[in-house]
Tab-separated table of C-alpha atoms and ligand atoms in Angstrom:
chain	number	residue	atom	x	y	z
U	621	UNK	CA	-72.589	-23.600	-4.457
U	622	UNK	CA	-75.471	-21.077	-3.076
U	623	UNK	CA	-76.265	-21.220	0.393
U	624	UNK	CA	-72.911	-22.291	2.050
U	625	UNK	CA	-71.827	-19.656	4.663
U	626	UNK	CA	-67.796	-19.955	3.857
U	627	UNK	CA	-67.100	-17.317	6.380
U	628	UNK	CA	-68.799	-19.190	9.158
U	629	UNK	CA	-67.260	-22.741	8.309
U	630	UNK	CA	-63.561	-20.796	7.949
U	631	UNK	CA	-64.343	-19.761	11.996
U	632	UNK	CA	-65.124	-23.564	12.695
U	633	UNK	CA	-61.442	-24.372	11.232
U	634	UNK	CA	-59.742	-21.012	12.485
U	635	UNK	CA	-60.903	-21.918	16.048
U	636	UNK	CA	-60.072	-25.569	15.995
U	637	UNK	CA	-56.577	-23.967	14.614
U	638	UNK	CA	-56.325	-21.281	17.176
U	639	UNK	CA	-57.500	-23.768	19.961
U	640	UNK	CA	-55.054	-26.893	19.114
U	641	UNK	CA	-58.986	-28.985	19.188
U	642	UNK	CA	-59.606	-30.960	16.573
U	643	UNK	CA	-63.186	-30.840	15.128
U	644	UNK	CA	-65.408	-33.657	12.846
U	645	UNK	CA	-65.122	-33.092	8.995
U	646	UNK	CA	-68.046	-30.391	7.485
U	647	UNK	CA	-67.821	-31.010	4.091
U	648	UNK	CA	-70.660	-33.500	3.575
U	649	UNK	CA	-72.875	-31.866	6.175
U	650	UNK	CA	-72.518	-28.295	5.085
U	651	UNK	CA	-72.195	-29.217	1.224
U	652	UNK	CA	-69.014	-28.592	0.573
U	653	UNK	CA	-67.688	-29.183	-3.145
U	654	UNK	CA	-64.391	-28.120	-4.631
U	655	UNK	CA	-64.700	-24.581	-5.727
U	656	UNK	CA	-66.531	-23.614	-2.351
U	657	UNK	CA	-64.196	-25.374	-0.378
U	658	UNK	CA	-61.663	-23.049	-1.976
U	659	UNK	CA	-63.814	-19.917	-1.018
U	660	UNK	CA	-63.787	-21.384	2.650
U	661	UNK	CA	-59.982	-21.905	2.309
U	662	UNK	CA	-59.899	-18.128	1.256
U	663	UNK	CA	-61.683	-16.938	4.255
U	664	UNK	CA	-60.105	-18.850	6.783
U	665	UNK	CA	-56.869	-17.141	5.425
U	666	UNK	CA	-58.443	-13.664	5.273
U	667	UNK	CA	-59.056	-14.661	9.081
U	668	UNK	CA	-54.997	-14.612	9.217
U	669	UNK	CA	-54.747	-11.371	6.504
U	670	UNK	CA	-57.071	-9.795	9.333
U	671	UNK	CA	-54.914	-10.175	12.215
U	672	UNK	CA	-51.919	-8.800	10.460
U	673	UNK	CA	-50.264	-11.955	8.887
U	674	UNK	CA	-48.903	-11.569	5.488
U	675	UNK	CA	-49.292	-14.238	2.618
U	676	UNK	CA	-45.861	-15.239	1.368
U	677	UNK	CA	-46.620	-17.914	-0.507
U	678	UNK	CA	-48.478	-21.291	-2.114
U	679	UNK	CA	-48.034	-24.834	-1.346
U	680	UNK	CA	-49.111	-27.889	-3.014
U	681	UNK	CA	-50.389	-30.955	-1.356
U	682	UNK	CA	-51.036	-34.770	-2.718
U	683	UNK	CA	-48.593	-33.899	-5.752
U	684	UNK	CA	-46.887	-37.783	-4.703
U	685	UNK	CA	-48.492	-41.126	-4.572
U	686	UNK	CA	-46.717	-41.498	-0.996
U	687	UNK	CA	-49.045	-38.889	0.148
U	688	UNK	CA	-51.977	-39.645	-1.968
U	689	UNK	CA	-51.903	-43.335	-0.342
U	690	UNK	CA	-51.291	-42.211	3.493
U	691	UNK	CA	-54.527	-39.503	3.433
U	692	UNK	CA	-56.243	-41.631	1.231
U	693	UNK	CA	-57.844	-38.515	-1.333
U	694	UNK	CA	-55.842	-38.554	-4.943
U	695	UNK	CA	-56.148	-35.101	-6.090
U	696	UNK	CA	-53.604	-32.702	-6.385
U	697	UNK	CA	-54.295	-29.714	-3.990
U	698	UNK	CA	-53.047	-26.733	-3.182
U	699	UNK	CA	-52.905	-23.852	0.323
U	700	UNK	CA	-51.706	-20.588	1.360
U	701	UNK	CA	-48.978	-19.793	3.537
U	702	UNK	CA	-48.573	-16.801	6.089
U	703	UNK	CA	-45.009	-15.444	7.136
U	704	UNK	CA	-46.645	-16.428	10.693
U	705	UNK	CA	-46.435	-20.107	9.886
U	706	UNK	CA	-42.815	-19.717	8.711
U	707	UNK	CA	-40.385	-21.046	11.258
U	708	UNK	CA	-36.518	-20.352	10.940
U	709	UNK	CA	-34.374	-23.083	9.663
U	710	UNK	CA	-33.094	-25.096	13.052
U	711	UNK	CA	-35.832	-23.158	14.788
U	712	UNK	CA	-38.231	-24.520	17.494
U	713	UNK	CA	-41.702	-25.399	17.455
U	714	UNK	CA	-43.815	-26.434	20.775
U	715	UNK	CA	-45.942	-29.485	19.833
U	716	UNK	CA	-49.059	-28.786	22.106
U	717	UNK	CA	-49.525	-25.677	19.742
U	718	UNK	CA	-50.954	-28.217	17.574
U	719	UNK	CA	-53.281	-30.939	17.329
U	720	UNK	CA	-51.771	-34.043	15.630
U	721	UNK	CA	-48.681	-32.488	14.029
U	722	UNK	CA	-46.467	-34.027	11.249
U	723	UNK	CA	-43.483	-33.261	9.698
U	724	UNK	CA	-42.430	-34.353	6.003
U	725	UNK	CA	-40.089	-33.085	3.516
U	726	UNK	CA	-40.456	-30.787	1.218
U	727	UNK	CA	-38.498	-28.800	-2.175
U	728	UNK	CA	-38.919	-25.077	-1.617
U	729	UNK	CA	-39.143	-22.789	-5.123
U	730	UNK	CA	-38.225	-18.827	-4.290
U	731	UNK	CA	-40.556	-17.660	-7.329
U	732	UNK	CA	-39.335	-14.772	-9.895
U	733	UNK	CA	-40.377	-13.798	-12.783
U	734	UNK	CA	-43.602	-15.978	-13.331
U	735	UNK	CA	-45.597	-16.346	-16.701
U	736	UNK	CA	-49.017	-14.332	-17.132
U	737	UNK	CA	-52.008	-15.955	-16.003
U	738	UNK	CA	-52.711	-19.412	-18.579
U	739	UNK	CA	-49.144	-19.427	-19.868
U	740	UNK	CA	-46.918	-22.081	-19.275
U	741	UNK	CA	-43.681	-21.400	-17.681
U	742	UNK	CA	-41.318	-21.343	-20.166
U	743	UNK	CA	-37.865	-20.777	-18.852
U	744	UNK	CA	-37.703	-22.703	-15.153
U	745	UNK	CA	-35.253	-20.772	-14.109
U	746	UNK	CA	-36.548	-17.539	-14.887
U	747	UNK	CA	-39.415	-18.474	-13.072
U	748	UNK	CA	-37.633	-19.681	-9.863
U	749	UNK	CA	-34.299	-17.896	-8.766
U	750	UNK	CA	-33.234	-20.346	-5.870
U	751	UNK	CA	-34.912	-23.939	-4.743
U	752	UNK	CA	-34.160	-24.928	-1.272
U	753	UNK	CA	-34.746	-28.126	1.504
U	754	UNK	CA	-37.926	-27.482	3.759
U	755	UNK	CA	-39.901	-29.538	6.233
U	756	UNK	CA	-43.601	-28.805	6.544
U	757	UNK	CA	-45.293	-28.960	9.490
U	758	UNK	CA	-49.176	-30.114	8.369
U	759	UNK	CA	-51.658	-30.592	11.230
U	760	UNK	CA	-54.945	-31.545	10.083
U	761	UNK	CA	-57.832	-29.615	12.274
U	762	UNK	CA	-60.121	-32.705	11.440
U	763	UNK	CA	-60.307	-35.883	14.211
U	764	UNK	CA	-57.822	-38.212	13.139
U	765	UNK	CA	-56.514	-36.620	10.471
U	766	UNK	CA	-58.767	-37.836	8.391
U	767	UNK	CA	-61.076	-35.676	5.655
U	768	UNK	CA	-62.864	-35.907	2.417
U	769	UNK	CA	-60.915	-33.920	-0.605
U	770	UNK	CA	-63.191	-30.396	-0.102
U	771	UNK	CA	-62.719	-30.624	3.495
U	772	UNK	CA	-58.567	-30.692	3.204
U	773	UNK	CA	-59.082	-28.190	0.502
U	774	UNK	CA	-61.042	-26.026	3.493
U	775	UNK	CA	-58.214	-26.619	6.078
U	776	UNK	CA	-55.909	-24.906	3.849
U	777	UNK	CA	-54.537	-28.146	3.042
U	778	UNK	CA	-53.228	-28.990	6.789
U	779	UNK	CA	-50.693	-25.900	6.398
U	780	UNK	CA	-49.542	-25.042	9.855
U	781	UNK	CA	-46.041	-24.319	9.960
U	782	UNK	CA	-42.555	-24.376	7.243
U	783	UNK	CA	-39.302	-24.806	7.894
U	784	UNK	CA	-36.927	-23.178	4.344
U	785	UNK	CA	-32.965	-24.038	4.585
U	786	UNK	CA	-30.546	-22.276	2.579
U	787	UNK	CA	-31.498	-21.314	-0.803
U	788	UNK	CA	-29.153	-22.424	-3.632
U	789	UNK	CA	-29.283	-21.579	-7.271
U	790	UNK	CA	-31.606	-23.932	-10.005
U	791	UNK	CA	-29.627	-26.998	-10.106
U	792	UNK	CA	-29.623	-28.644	-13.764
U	793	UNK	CA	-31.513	-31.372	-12.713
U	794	UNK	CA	-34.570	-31.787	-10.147
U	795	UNK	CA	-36.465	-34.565	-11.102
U	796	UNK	CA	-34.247	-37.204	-9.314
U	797	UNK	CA	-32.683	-36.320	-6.119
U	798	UNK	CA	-32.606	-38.356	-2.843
U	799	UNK	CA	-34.858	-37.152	0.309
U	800	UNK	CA	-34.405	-37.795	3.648
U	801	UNK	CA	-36.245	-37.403	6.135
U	802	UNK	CA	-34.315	-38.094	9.719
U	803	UNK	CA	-35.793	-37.979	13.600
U	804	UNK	CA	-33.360	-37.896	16.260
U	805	UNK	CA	-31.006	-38.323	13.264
U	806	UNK	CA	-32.678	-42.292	12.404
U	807	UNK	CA	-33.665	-42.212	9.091
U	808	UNK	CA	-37.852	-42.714	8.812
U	809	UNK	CA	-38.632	-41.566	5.251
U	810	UNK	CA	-36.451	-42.935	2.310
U	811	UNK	CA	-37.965	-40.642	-1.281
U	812	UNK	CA	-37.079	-39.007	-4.338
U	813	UNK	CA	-38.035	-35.796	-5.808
U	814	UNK	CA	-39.714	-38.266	-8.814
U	815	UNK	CA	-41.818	-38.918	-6.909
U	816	UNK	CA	-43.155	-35.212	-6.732
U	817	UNK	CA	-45.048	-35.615	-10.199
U	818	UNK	CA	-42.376	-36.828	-12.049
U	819	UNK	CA	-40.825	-33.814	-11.572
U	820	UNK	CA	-40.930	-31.189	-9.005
U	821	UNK	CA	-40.726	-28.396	-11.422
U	822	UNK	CA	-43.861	-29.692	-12.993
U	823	UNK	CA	-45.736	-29.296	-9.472
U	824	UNK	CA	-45.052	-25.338	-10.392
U	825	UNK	CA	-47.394	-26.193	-13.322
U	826	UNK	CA	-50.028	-27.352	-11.671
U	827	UNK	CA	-50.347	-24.693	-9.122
U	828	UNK	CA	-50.321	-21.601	-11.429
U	829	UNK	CA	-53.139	-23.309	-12.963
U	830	UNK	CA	-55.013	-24.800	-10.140
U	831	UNK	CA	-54.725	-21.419	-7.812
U	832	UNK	CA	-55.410	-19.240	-11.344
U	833	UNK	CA	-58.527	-20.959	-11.321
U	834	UNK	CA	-59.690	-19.646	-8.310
U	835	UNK	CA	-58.564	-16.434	-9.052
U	836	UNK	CA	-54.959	-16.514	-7.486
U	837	UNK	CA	-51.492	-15.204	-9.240
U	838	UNK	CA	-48.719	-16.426	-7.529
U	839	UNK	CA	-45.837	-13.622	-6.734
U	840	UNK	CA	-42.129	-12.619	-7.389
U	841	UNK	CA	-40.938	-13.334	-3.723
U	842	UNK	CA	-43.076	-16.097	-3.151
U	843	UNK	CA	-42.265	-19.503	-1.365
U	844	UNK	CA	-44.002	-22.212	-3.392
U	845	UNK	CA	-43.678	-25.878	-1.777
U	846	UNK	CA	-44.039	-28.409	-4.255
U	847	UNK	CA	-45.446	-31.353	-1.668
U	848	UNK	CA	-43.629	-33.787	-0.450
U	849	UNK	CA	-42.148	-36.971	-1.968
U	850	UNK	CA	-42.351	-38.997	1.205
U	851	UNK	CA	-45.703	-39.801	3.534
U	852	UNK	CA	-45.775	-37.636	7.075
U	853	UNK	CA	-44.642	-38.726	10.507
U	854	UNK	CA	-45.842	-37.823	13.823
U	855	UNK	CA	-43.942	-35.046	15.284
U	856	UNK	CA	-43.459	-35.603	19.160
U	857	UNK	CA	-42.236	-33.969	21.750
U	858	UNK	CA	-38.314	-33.177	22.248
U	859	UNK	CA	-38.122	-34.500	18.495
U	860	UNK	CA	-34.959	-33.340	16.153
U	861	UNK	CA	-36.213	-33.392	12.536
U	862	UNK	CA	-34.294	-33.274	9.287
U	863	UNK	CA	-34.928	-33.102	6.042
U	864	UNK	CA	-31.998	-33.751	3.435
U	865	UNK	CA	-32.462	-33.705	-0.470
U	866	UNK	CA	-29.343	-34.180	-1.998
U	867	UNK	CA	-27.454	-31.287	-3.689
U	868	UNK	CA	-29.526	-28.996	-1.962
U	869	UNK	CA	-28.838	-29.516	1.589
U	870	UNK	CA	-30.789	-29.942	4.900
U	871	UNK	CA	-33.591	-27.995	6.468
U	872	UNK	CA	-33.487	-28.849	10.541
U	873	UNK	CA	-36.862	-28.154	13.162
U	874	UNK	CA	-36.445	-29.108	16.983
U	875	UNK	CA	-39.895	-29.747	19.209
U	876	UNK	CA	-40.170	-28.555	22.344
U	877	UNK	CA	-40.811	-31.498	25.718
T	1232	OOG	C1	-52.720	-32.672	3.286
T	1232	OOG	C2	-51.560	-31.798	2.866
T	1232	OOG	C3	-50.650	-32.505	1.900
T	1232	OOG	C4	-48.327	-32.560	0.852
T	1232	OOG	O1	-47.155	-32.143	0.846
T	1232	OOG	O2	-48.690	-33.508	0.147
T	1232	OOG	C5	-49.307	-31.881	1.746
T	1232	OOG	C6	-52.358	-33.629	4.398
T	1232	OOG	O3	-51.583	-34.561	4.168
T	1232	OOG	O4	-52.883	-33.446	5.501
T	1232	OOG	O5	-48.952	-30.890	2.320
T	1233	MG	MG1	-46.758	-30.694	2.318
């Protein structure tokens, strides 16, 4: 779309990051569509590239109905992630860094040898050498935590923070383990990885070919996050947070009072 300055609506979102304030959705008043909310989604990363973060990897958002139905947009989308945003597993985050934060669970891929740009992958597991649990941390810079599909796709999706626990080799099958997700160790989200497009693996499908779209060939090294199976809860202070997916283990994130 001519006429949209993406480098000036990325600063809205990077300050509204980098100031835990929440701002009112831009899409409809700036014209937003897909493709340039992408370009904005570039630039407010670049905004990260330019203060010495490093990209390390892709997420994808809205690949489960659970998600789809809590945010109320039903397209599969897909963000960035720096090494900034990457917390260790059982590490600490401080709520007020954020503005609404959630926490939900998430299947980690550590990407290998990945097709060339319009293949298929083939061979999964020459494509990913190790899956993993993870929690992501999404805080949506938008009042509410509400937005229109371009404006998520502007935020970067929500991405604020990740949490990876220990890798393990491709299990045989992914399409239909249990997930957990536990605070203060209740149990408050009840999933499976079915719900993650059928299939998790298949969520690696959809974002070589949604980011190669845009222009973007994911890495040998990369994290990819296949979205999570299980809506998003609030993440408040002093919380513990786990999330379990059977045969793979548990990731673990504490809050700060
Ligand atoms: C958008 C990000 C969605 C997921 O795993 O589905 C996402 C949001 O819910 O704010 O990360
Ligand atoms: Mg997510």
């Amino acid at each position: 779309m001519i006429g949209v300055d993406t480098v000036g609506v990325a600063a809205k979102l990077g300050a509204a990051a980098d100031n835990a304030t929440a701002i009112a959705q831009l899409a409809d008043e700036v014209g937003l569509d897909v493709p340039t909310a992408y370009g904005v989604q570039a630039a407010l990363v670049q905004r990260r590239l330019d203060r010495g973060e490093r990209l390390v990897g892709l997420k994808m958002g809205l690949t489960s109905r659970a998600k789809m139905a809590q945010v109320g947009v039903d397209e599969v989308i897909w963000g960035r992630l720096t090494d900034v945003m990457r917390v260790p597993d059982g590490g600490t985050v401080d709520p007020a860094a954020y503005i609404h934060p959630r926490v939900e669970p998430e299947v980690a891929f550590l990407l290998d040898r990945l097709p060339e740009p319009g293949e298929p992958v083939g061979d999964f597991a020459t494509a990913v050498r190790a899956v993993a649990p993870a929690i992501e941390l999404i805080d949506s810079r938008y009042a509410d935590f509400r937005f229109s599909l371009p404006d998520v796709i502007a935020d970067n999706t929500s991405a604020a923070a990740f949490v990876i626990g220990p890798w393990s080799p491709v299990p045989a099958g992914l399409d239909n383990l249990g997930v957990l997700l536990e605070v203060d160790g209740r149990v408050v989200q009840v999933g499976s990885t079915a719900a993650i497009l059928g299939d998790p693996r298949r969520a690696l499908d959809e974002g070589i070919r949604l980011a190669g779209r845009h222009g973007v060939r994911l890495e040998s090294g990369w994290v990819f996050l296949a979205g999570a199976a299980t809506a998003a809860v609030p993440l408040r202070p002093g919380a513990h947070v786990r999330a379990v997916v059977e045969k793979l283990g548990t990731a673990s994130l504490k809050a700060s009072a």
